[in-house]
Coordinates of C-alpha atoms in Angstrom, one line a residue:
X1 CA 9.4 40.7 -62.5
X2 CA 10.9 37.6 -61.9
X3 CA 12.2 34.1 -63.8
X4 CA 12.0 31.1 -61.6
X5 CA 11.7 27.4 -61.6
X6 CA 9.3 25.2 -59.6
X7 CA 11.4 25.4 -56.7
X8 CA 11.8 28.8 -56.5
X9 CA 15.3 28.8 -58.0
X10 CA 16.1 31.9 -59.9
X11 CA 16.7 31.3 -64.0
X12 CA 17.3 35.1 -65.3
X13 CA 17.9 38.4 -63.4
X14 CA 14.8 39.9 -62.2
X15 CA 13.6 43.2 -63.6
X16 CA 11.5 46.5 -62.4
X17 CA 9.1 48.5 -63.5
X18 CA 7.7 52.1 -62.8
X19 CA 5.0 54.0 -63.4
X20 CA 2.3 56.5 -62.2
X21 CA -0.3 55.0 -59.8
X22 CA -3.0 53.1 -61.5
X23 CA -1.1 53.4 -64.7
X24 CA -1.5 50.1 -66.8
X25 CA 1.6 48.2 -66.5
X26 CA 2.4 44.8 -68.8
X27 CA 4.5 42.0 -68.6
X28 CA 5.8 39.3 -70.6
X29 CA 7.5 35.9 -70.0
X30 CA 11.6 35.7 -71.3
X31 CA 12.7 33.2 -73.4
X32 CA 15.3 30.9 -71.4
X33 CA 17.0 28.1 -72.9
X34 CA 16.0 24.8 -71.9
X35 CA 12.9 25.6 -70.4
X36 CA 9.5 26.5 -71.1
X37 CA 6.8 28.6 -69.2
X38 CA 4.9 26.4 -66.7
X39 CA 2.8 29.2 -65.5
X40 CA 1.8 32.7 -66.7
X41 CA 1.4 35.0 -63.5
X42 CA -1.9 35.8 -63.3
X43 CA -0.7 39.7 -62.8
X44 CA 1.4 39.7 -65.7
X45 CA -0.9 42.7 -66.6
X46 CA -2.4 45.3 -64.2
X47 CA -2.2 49.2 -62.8
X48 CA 0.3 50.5 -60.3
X49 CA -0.3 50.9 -56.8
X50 CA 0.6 52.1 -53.6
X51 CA 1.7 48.7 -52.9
X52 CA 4.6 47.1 -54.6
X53 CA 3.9 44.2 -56.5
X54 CA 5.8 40.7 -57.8
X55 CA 5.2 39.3 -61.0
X56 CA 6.7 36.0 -61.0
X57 CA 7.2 34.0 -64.4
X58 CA 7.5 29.9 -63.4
X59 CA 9.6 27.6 -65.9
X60 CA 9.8 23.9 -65.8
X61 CA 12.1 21.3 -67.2
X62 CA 11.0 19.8 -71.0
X63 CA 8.6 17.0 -70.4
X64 CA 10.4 13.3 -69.3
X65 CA 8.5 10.0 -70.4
X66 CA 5.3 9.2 -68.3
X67 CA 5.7 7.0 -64.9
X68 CA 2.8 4.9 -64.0
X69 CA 1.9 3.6 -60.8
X70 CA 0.0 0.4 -60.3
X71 CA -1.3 -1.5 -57.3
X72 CA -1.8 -5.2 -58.5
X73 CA -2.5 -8.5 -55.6
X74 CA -0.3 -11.2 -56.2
X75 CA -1.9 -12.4 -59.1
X76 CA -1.5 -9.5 -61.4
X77 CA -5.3 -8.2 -60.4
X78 CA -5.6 -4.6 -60.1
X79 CA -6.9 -3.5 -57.1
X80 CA -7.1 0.1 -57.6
X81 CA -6.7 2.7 -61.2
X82 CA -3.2 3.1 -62.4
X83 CA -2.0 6.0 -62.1
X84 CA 0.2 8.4 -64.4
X85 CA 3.1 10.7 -62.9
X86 CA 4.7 12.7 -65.3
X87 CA 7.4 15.3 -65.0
X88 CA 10.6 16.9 -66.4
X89 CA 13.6 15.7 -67.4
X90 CA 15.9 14.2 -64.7
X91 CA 13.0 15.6 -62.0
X92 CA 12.3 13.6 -59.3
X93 CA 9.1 11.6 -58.7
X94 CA 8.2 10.0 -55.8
X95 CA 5.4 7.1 -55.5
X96 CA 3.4 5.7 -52.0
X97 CA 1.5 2.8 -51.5
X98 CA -2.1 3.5 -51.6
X99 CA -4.3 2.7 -48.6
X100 CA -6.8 0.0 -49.9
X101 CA -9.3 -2.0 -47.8
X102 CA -8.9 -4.8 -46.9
X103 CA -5.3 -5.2 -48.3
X104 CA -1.7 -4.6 -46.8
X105 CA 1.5 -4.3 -49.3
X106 CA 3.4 -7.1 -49.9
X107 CA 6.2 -6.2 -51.7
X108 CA 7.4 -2.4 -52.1
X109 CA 9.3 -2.0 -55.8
X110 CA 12.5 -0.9 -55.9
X111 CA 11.6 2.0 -58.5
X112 CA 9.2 3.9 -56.2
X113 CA 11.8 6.9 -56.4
X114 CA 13.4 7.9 -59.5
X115 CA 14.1 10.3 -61.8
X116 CA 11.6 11.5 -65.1
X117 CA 13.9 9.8 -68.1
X118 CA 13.1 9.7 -72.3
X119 CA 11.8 6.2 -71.7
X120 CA 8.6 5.6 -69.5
X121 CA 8.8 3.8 -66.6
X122 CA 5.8 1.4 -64.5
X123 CA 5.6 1.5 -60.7
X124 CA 3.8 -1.8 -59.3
X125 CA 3.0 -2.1 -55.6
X126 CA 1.7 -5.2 -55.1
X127 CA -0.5 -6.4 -52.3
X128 CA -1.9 -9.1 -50.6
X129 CA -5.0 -9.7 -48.8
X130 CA -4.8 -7.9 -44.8
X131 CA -5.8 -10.1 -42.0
X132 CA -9.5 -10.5 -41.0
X133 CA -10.8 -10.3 -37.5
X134 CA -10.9 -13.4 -35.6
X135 CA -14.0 -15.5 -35.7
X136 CA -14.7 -17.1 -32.3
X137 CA -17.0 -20.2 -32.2
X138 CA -19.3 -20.9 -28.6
X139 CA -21.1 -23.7 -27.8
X140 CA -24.1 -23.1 -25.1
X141 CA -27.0 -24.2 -23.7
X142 CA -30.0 -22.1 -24.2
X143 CA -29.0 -20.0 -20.7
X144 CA -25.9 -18.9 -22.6
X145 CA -24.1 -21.5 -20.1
X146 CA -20.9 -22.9 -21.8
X147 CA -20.5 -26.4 -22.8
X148 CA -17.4 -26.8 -24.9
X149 CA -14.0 -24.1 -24.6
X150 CA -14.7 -21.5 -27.6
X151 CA -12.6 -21.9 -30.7
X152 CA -10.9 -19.0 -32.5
X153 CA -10.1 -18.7 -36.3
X154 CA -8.4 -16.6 -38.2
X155 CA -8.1 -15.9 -41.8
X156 CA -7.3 -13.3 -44.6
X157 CA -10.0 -11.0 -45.1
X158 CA -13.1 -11.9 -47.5
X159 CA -11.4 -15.3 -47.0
X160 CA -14.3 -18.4 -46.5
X161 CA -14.4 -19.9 -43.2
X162 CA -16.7 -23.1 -42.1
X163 CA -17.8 -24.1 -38.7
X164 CA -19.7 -27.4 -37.8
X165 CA -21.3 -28.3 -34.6
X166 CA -19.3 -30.2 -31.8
X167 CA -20.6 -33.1 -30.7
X168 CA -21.3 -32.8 -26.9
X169 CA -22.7 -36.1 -25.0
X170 CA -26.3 -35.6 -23.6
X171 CA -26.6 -32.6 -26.0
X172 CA -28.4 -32.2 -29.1
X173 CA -28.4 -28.6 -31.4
X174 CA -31.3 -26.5 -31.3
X175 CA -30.2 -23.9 -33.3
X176 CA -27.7 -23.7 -35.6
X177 CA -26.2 -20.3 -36.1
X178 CA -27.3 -18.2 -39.5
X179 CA -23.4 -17.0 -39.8
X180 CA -21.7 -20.9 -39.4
X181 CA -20.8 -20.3 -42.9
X182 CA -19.5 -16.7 -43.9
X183 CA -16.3 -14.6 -44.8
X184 CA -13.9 -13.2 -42.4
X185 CA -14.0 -9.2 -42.0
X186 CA -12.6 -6.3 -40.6
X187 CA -14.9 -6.5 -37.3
X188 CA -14.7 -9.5 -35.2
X189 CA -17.5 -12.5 -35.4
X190 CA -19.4 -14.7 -32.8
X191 CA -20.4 -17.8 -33.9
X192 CA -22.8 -19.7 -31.3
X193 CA -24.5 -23.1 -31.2
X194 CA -27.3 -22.8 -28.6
X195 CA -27.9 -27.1 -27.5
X196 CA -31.0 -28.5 -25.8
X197 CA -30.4 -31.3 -23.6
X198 CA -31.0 -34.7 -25.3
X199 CA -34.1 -37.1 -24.9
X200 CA -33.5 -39.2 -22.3
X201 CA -34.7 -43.0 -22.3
X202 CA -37.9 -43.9 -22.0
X203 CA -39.5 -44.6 -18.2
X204 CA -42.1 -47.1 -17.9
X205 CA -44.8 -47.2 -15.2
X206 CA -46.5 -50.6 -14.5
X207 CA -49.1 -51.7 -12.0
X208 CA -48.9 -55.0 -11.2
X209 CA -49.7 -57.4 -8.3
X210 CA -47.4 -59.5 -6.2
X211 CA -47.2 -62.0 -9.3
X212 CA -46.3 -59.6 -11.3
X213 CA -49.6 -59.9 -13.0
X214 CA -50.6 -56.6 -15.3
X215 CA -53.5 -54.8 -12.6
X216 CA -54.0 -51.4 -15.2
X217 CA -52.3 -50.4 -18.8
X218 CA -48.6 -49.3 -17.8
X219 CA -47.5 -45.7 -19.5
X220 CA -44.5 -44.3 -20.8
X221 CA -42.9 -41.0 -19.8
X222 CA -40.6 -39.1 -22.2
X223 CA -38.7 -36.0 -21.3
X224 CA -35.0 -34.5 -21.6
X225 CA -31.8 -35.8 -19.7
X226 CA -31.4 -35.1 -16.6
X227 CA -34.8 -33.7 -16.2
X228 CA -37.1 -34.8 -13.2
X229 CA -39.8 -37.1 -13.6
X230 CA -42.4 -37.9 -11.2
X231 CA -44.8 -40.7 -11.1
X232 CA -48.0 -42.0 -8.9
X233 CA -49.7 -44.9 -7.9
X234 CA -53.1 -45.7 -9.9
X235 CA -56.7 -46.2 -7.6
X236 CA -57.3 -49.4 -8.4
X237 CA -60.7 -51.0 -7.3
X238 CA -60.5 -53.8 -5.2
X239 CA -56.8 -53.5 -5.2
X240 CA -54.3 -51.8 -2.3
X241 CA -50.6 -50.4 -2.5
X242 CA -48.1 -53.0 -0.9
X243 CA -45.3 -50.2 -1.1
X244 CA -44.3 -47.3 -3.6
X245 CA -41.4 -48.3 -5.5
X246 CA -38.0 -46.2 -4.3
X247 CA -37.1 -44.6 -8.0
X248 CA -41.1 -43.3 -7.9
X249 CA -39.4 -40.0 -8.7
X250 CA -36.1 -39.4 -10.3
X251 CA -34.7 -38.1 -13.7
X252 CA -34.3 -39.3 -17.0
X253 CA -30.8 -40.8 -18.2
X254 CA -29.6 -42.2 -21.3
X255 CA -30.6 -45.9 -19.9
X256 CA -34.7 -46.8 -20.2
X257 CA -36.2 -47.3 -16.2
X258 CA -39.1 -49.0 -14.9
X259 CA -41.2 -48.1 -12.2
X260 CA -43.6 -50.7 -10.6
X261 CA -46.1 -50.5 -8.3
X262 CA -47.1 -53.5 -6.9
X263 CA -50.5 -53.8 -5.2
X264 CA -52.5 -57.0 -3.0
X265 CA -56.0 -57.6 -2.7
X266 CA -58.0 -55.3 -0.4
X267 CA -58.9 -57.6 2.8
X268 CA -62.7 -58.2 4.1
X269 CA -64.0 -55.4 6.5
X270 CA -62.7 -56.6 9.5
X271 CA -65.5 -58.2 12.2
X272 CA -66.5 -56.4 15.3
X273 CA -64.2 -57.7 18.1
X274 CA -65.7 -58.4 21.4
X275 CA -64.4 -55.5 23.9
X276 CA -62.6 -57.2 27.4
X277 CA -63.5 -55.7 30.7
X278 CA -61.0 -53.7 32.0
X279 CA -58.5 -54.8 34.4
X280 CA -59.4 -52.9 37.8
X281 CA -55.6 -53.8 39.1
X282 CA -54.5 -51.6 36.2
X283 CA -51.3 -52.9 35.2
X284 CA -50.8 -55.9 37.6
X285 CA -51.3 -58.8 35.4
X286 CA -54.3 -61.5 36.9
X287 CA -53.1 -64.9 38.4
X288 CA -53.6 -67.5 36.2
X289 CA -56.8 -69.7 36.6
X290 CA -56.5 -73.5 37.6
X291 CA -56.7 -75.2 34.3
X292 CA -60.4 -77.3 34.7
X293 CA -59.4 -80.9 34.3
X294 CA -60.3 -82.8 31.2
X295 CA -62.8 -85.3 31.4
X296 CA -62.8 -88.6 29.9
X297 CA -65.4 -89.5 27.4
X298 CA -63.3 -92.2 25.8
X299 CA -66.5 -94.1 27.0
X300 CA -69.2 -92.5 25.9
X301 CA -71.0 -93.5 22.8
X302 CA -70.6 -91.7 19.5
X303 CA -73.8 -91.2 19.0
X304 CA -74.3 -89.4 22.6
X305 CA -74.8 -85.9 22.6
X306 CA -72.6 -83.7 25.3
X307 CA -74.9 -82.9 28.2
X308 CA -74.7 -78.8 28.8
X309 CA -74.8 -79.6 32.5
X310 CA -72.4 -82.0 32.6
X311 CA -69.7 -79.5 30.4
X312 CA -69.2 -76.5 31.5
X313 CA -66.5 -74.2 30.1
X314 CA -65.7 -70.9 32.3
X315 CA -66.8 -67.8 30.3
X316 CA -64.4 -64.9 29.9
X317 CA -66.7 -63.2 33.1
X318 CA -66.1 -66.2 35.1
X319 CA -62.3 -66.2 35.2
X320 CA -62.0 -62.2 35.5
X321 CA -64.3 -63.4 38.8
X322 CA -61.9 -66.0 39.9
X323 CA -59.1 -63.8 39.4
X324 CA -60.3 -60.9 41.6
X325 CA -61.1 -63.3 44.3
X326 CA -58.0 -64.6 44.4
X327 CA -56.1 -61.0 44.8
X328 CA -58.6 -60.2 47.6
X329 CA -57.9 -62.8 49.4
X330 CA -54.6 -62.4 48.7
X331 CA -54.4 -58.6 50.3
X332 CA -56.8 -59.6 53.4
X333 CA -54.2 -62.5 54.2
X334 CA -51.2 -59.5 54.0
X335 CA -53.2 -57.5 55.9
X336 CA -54.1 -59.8 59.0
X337 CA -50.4 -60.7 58.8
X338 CA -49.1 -57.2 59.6
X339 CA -51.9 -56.2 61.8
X340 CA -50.7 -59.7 64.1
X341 CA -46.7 -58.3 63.6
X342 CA -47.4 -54.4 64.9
X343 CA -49.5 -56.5 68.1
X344 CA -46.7 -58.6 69.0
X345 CA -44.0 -55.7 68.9
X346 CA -46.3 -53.9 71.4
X347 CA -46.5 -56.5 74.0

């Protein structure tokens, strides 16, 4: 049998006993000054065997005033139960910060070790709140393109945070995020605005003529910066398309355009022209015909009519007839010429 403290330290002289085997054997705990029994073996009775056997009697120190352990944030709030330690006189305790969520220890107290005294003693850790996760803010078009450098804030955790909308030129929100309001937490946060493009001004198409006279109703078109617009000229009876205005097509911008298509009056069917005989030289222009003298008639009486016999103005046939006479006599005279030359080299 043995007479120990908690730490195994020995308080009287140990003692044997003997017996037959599984005789009934009994024990009981010694009275030692200045301490009590902390724990009664639980073979302090049994038989013996062919084993040998320890019966060990545990004393403590007399009981010390309570120590207890709190865990407070800086404003005196507990954060987690108290806690009780209690122990023996002049035994040591020892206290640790507790791991709480979302909190990290501010300020350790210089009485987390000690000794158990008459006179109980409090332990306060207290804490403030641990850092959240960052909180990143995007701004994008609906492609998920970026439109503005991301933002980044940081905060204690459960601490409020706030984001707004950036205002980006030719860009309006579509959707403004569910989260642009929350808390900061242990897990990091995406915050995104997703913009449209903004309405561009307005384009107006007109149809007018030359005088800038109003030919058909003009329209408007509507549609988002920087996104194409295309435009076309209006049938208009009686009416034809001088030219088609250069910004015909183009995109919308921040400015209102106009578009105008100016038209003049279809002409008359044109009249049958007369066709002209063709020119049997090919390209060698005809010789111009003698011009037919003008006659006089400062003489003749108003009243007089012009005698078709006596006026006679050449018809288109008669100078293509002149002309060809002329080149044909022409040739024969060339001819003759070089047929008189090759005789007289001969002779």
């Amino acid at each position: 049998m043995k007479y120990e403290d908690e730490k195994g330290n020995e308080l009287a002289p140990s003692e044997k006993l003997s017996g037959k085997l599984d005789a009934p054997y009994e024990t009981t705990a010694k009275n030692i000054a200045g301490w009590t029994v902390k724990t009664t073996p639980n073979n302090a009775q049994g038989t013996f065997t062919d084993k040998e056997q320890t019966v060990t009697y545990v004393y403590e120190k007399a009981d010390g005033a309570s120590v207890t352990v709190k865990y407070e944030d800086d404003k005196g709030n507990e954060l987690a139960p108290s806690e009780k330690r209690s122990g023996k006189l002049d035994a040591p305790y020892e206290t640790t910060a507790k791991n709480i969520a979302g909190w990290t220890v501010k300020t350790t107290p210089n009485n987390a070790q000690g000794v158990f005294t008459d006179k109980e003693q409090t332990v306060t850790y207290v804490y403030e709140k641990a850092d959240g996760a960052s909180v990143t803010v995007k701004y994008e078009d609906d492609k998920g393109n970026e439109l503005a450098p991301n933002e980044k804030l940081s905060g204690k955790l459960d601490a409020p945070y706030e984001t707004t909308a950036k205002n980006i030129v030719g860009w309006t929100v579509k959707t403004t995020p569910s989260n642009a309001q929350g808390t900061f937490t242990d897990k990091e946060q995406t915050v995104t605005y997703v913009y449209e493009k903004a309405n561009g001004a307005a384009v107006t198409v007109k149809y007018e003529d030359e005088k800038g006279n109003e030919l058909a109703p003009s329209k408007k078109l509507s549609g988002k910066l920087d996104t194409p617009y295309e435009t076309t000229a209006k049938n208009i009876a009686g009416w034809k398309l001088v030219a088609a205005p250069s910004n015909a097509e183009g995109k919308f911008t921040a400015k209102e355009q106009t578009v105008v298509y100016v038209y003049k009056k279809a002409s008359d069917k044109n009249k049958p022209s007369v066709p002209k005989k063709p020119d049997k030289q090919g390209d060698k222009k005809a010789k111009p015909t003698k011009k037919t003298p003008k006659k006089n008639y400062k003489n003749t009486p108003k009243n007089q009519k012009n005698d078709p016999e006596k006026i006679h103005l050449p018809s288109t046939g008669d100078v293509w007839m002149d002309s060809a006479i002329y080149i044909l006599a022409g040739l024969s005279a060339l001819i003759a010429g070089a047929v008189l030359i090759r005789r007289r080299k001969h002779v």
